[in-house]
Coordinates of C-alpha atoms in Angstrom, one line a residue:
X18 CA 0.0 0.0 0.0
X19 CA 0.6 3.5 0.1
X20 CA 1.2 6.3 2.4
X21 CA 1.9 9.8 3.2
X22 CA 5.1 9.2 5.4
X23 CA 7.9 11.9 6.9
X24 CA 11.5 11.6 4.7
X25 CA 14.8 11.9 6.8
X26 CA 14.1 15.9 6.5
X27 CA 10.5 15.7 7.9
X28 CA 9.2 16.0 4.6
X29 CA 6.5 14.3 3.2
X30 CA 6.4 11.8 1.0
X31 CA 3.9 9.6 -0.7
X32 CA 5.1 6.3 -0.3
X33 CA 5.1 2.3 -1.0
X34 CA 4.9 1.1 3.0
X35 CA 4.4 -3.1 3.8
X36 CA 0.9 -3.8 4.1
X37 CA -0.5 -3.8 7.5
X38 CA -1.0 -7.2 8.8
X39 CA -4.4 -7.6 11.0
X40 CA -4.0 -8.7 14.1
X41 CA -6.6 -11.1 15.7
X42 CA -8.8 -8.6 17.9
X43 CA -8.2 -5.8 15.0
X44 CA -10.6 -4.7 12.4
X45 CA -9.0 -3.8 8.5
X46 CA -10.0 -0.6 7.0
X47 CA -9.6 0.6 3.2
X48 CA -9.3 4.4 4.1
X49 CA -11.5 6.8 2.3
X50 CA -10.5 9.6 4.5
X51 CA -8.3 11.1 7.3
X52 CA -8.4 14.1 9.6
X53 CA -6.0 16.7 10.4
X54 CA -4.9 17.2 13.5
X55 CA -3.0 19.8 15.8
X56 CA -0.8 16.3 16.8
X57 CA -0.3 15.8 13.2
X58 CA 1.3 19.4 12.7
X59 CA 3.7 18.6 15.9
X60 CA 4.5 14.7 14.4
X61 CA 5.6 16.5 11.0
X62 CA 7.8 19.3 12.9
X63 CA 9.4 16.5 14.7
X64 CA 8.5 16.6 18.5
X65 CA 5.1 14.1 18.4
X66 CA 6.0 11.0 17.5
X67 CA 3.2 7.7 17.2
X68 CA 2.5 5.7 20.6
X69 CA 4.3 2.2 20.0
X70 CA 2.7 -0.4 18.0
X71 CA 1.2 2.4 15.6
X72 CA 2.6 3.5 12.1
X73 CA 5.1 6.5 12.5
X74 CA 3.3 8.6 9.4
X75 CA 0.7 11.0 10.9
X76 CA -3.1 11.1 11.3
X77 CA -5.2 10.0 13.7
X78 CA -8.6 9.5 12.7
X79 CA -10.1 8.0 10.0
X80 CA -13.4 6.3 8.2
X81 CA -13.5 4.0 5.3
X82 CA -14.6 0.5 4.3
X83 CA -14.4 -2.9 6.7
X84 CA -11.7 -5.1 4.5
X85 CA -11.5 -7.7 7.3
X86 CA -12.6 -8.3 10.6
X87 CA -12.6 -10.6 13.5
X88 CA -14.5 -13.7 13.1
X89 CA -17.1 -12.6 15.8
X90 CA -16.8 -9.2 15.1
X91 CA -20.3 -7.5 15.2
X92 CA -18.6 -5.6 11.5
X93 CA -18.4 -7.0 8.3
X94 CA -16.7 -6.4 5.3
X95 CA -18.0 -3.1 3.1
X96 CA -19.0 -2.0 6.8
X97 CA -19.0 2.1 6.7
X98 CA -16.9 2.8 9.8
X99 CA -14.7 5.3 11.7
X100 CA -12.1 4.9 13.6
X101 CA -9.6 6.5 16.7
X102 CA -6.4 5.4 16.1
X103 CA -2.9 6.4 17.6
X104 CA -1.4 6.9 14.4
X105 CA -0.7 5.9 10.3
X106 CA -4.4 7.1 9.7
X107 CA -2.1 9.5 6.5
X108 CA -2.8 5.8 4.4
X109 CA -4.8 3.9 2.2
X110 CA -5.4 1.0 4.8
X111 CA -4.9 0.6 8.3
X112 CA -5.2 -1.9 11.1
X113 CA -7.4 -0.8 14.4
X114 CA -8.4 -2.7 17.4
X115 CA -12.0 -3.7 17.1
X116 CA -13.0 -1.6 20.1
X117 CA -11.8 1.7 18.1
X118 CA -13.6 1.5 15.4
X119 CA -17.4 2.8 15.4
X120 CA -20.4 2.8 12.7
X121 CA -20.9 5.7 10.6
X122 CA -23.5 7.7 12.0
X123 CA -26.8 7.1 10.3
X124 CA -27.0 9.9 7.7
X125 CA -23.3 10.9 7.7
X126 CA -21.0 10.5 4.7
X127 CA -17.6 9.3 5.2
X128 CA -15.8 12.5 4.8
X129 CA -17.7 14.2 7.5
X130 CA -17.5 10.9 9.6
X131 CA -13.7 11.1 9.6
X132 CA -13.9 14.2 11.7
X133 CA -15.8 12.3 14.3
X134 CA -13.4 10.4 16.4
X135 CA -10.8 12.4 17.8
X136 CA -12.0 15.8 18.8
X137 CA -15.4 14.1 20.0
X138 CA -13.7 12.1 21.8
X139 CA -11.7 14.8 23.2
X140 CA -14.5 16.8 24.1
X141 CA -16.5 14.1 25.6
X142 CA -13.2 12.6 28.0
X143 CA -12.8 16.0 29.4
X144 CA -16.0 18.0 29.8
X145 CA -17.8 14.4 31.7
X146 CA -14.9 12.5 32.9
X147 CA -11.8 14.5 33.8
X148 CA -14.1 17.3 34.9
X149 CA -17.0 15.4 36.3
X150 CA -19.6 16.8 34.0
X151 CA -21.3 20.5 34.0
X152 CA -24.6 21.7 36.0
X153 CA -26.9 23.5 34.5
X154 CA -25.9 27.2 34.5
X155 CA -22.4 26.6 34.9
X156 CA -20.0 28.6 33.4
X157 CA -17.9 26.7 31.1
X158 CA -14.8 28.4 29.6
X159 CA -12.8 27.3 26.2
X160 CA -9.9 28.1 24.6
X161 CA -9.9 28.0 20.5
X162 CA -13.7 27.6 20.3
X163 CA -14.1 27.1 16.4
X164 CA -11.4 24.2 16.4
X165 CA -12.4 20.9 16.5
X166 CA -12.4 20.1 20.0
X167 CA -14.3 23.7 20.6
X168 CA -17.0 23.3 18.4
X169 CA -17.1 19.8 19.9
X170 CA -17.6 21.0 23.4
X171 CA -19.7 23.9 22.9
X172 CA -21.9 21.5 22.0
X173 CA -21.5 19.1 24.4
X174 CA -21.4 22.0 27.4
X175 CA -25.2 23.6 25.7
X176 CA -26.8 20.2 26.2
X177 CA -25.9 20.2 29.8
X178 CA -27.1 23.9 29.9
X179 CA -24.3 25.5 30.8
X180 CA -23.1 29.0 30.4
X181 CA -20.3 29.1 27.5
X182 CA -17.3 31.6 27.3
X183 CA -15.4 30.6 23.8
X184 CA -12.0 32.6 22.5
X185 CA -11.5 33.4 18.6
X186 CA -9.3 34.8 16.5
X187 CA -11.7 36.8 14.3
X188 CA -15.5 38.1 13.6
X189 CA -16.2 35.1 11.2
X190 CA -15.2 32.6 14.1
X191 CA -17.3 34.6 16.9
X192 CA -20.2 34.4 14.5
X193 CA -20.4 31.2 14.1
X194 CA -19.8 29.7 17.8
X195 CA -22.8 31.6 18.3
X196 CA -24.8 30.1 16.0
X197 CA -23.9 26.8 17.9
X198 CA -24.9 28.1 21.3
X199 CA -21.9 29.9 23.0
X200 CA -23.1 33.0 25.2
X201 CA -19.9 34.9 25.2
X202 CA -17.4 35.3 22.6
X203 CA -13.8 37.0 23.4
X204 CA -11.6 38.0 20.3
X205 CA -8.0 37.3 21.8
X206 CA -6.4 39.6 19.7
X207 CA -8.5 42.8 21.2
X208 CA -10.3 41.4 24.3
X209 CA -8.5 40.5 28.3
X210 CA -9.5 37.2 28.7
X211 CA -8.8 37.9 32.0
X212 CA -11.2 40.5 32.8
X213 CA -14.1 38.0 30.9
X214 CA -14.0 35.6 33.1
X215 CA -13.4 37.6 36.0
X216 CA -16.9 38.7 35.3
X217 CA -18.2 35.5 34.9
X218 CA -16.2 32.7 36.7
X219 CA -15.9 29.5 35.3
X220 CA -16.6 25.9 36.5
X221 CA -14.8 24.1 34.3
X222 CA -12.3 25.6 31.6
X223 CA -10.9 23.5 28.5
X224 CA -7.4 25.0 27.9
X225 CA -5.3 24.1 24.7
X226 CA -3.5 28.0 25.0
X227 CA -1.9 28.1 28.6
X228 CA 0.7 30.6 28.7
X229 CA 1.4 33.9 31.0
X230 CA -2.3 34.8 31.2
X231 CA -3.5 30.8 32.2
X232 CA -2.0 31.8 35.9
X233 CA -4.0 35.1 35.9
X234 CA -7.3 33.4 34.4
X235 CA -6.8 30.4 37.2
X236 CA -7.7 32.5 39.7
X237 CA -11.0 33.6 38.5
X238 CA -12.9 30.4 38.7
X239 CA -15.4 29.2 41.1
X240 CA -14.9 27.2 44.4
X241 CA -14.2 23.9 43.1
X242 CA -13.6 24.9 40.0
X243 CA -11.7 22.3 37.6
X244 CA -9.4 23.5 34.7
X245 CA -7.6 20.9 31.8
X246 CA -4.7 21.3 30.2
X247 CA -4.4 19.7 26.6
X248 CA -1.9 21.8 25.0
X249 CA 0.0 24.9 25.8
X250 CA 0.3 26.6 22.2
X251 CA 1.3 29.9 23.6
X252 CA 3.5 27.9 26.3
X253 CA 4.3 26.3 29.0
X254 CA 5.3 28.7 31.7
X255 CA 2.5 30.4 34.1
X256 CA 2.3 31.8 37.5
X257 CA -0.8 30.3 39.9
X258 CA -1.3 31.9 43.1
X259 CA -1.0 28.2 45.4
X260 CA -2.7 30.3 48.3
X261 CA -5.7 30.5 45.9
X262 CA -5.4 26.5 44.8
X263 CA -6.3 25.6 48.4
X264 CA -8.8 28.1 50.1
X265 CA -10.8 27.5 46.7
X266 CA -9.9 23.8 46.1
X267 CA -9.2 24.6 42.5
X268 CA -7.8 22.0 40.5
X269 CA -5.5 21.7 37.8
X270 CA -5.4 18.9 35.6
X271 CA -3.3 17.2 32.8
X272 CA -5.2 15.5 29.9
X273 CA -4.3 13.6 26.7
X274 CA -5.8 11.4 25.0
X275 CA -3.3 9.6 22.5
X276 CA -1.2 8.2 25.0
X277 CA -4.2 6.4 26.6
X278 CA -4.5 2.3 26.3
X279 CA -6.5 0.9 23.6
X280 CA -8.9 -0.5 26.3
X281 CA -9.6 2.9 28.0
X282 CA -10.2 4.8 24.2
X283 CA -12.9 2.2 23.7
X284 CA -14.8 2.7 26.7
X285 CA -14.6 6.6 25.5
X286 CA -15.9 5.4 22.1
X287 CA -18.4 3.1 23.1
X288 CA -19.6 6.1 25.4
X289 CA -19.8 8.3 21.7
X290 CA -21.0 5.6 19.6
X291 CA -24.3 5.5 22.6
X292 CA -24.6 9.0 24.0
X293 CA -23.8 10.8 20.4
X294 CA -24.2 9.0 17.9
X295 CA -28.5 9.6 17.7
X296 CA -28.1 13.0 18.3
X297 CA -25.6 13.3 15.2
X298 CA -28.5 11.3 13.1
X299 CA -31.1 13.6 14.5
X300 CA -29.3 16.8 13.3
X301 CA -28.8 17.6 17.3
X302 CA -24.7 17.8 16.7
X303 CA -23.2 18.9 14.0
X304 CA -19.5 18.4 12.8
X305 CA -18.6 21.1 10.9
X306 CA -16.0 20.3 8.0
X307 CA -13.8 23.8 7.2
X308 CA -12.1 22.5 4.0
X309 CA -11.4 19.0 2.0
X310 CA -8.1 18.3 0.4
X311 CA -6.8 14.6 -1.6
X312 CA -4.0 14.0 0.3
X313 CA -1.4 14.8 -2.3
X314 CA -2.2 18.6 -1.1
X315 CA -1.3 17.4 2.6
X316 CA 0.6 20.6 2.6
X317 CA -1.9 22.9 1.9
X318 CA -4.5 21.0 4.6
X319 CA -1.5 21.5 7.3
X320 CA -1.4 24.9 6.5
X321 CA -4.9 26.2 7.1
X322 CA -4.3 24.6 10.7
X323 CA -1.0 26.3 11.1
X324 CA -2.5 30.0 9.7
X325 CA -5.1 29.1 12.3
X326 CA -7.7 29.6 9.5
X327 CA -10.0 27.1 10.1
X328 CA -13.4 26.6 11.4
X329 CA -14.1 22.8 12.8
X330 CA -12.2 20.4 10.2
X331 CA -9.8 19.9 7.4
X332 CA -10.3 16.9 6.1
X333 CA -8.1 14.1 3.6
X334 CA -9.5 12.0 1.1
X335 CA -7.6 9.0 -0.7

């Protein structure tokens, strides 16, 4: 088969690569389409490579056709399916265990089903299980709200009921987190963050920006408030008042979701493919798709991500 791999330069390269070779509890998939990720963007500079046991090319969602599966597999081959996966998703076939791999939603093609697994995922790990859910009224504060993951949890935060505070980069982005329920919008290239969420203290905060202001922001939530980590794309460096930490028993927490085991992604799924799933059929959630490239323009998908001009997902086809 082929794939889009990294060269010795970190360039990419589409490629003759072995055929993946199915092991007993995985399911093979003829890829019709990958997402791009922020990870991805971080493999090709170098500094993300695949878990073990996963291809060393990028991407880490997919959909496509069932080639093989396990014998009492509840898929079958010409299956529509999607798929986490903890790398080589950048290829025309790859090799999943069963528990990673989920239906296409009823009424969802497989180009927008690609889009599905990772950021939803993402969303869903961190808003009900690293941060124990929202309440009704809550405030719930997000960092890059027309990515993925933000218009993911939006989402997911306005079926609770909450209250949701959503950063952009520009008018066109405000607009249309809006449209998909979030209360307050802050333009981080004219608005304090700060002196938002002063105002309206959050219970839980999804951070993907950290930085000098994250130690400033901290200090604004509620008693009990709980604030995750995912990335730190304006760094890693902060100051939290610890006096603060205790009298308000804030807390600060770590998440990823790639490095996770195969057994704990599929309880995540399952929780998807059950919860989600019906509300994506009945036009409840949507998965916005910002652009669709083959994936000999790799290149020019990676770039819309790095330019920050996206809203929701770029998407690969093969």
């Amino acid at each position: 088969m082929y794939a889009m791999i990294l060269d010795d330069k970190l360039n990419f390269q589409w490629a003759e690569v072995p055929d993946p070779v199915r092991k007993e509890n995985e399911v093979l998939i003829q890829t019709a389409a990958a997402a791009v990720n922020r990870a991805d963007l971080l493999q090709k500079d170098g500094c993300y490579a695949s878990p073990p046991d996963w291809p060393p090319w990028c991407g880490l969602e997919c959909s496509g056709t069932v080639v093989e599966a396990p014998g009492n597999s509840r898929f079958r081959k010409g299956d529509k399916v999607c798929a986490l996966l903890g790398g080589g998703g950048y290829s025309q076939f790859v090799t999943v265990p069963e528990g990673m791999v989920m239906p296409v939603p009823q009424g969802m093609d497989l180009v927008e089903s690609a889009g599905l697994p990772e950021v939803w995922a993402t969303a869903y790990l961190n808003l009900n299980l690293e941060a124990g859910g929202l309440k009704k009224d809550e405030v719930f504060f997000v960092q890059a709200g027309a990515s993925g993951v933000g218009l993911a949890a939006i989402q997911l935060a306005k079926l609770a009921g909450a209250k949701v505070i959503a950063t952009v980069g520009s008018a066109d982005k405000a607009a249309f987190i809006r449209k998909l329920g979030a209360d307050i919008t802050v333009d981080h290239h004219k608005e304090d963050i700060c002196q938002v969420l002063a105002a309206n203290p959050p219970a839980v905060a999804l951070d993907c920006v950290g930085g000098k202001n994250m130690g400033i922001c901290f200090k604004n939530m509620v008693f009990g408030g709980r604030w995750i980590m995912i990335a730190t794309l304006a760094g890693g460096a902060t100051e939290i008042d610890l006096e603060t930490v205790w009298r308000k028993r804030l807390r600060l927490l770590g998440s990823t979701l790639r490095s996770r085991s195969s057994e704990e992604k599929s309880r995540i799924l399952h929780a998807l493919e059950t919860q989600l799933w019906p509300l994506f059929s009945a036009g409840k959630l949507v998965n916005h798709i910002h652009a669709v490239f083959p994936v000999s323009e790799v290149e020019q998908a990676h770039g819309i991500l790095r330019r920050n001009e996206n809203i929701g997902k770029v998407i690969l086809t093969f």
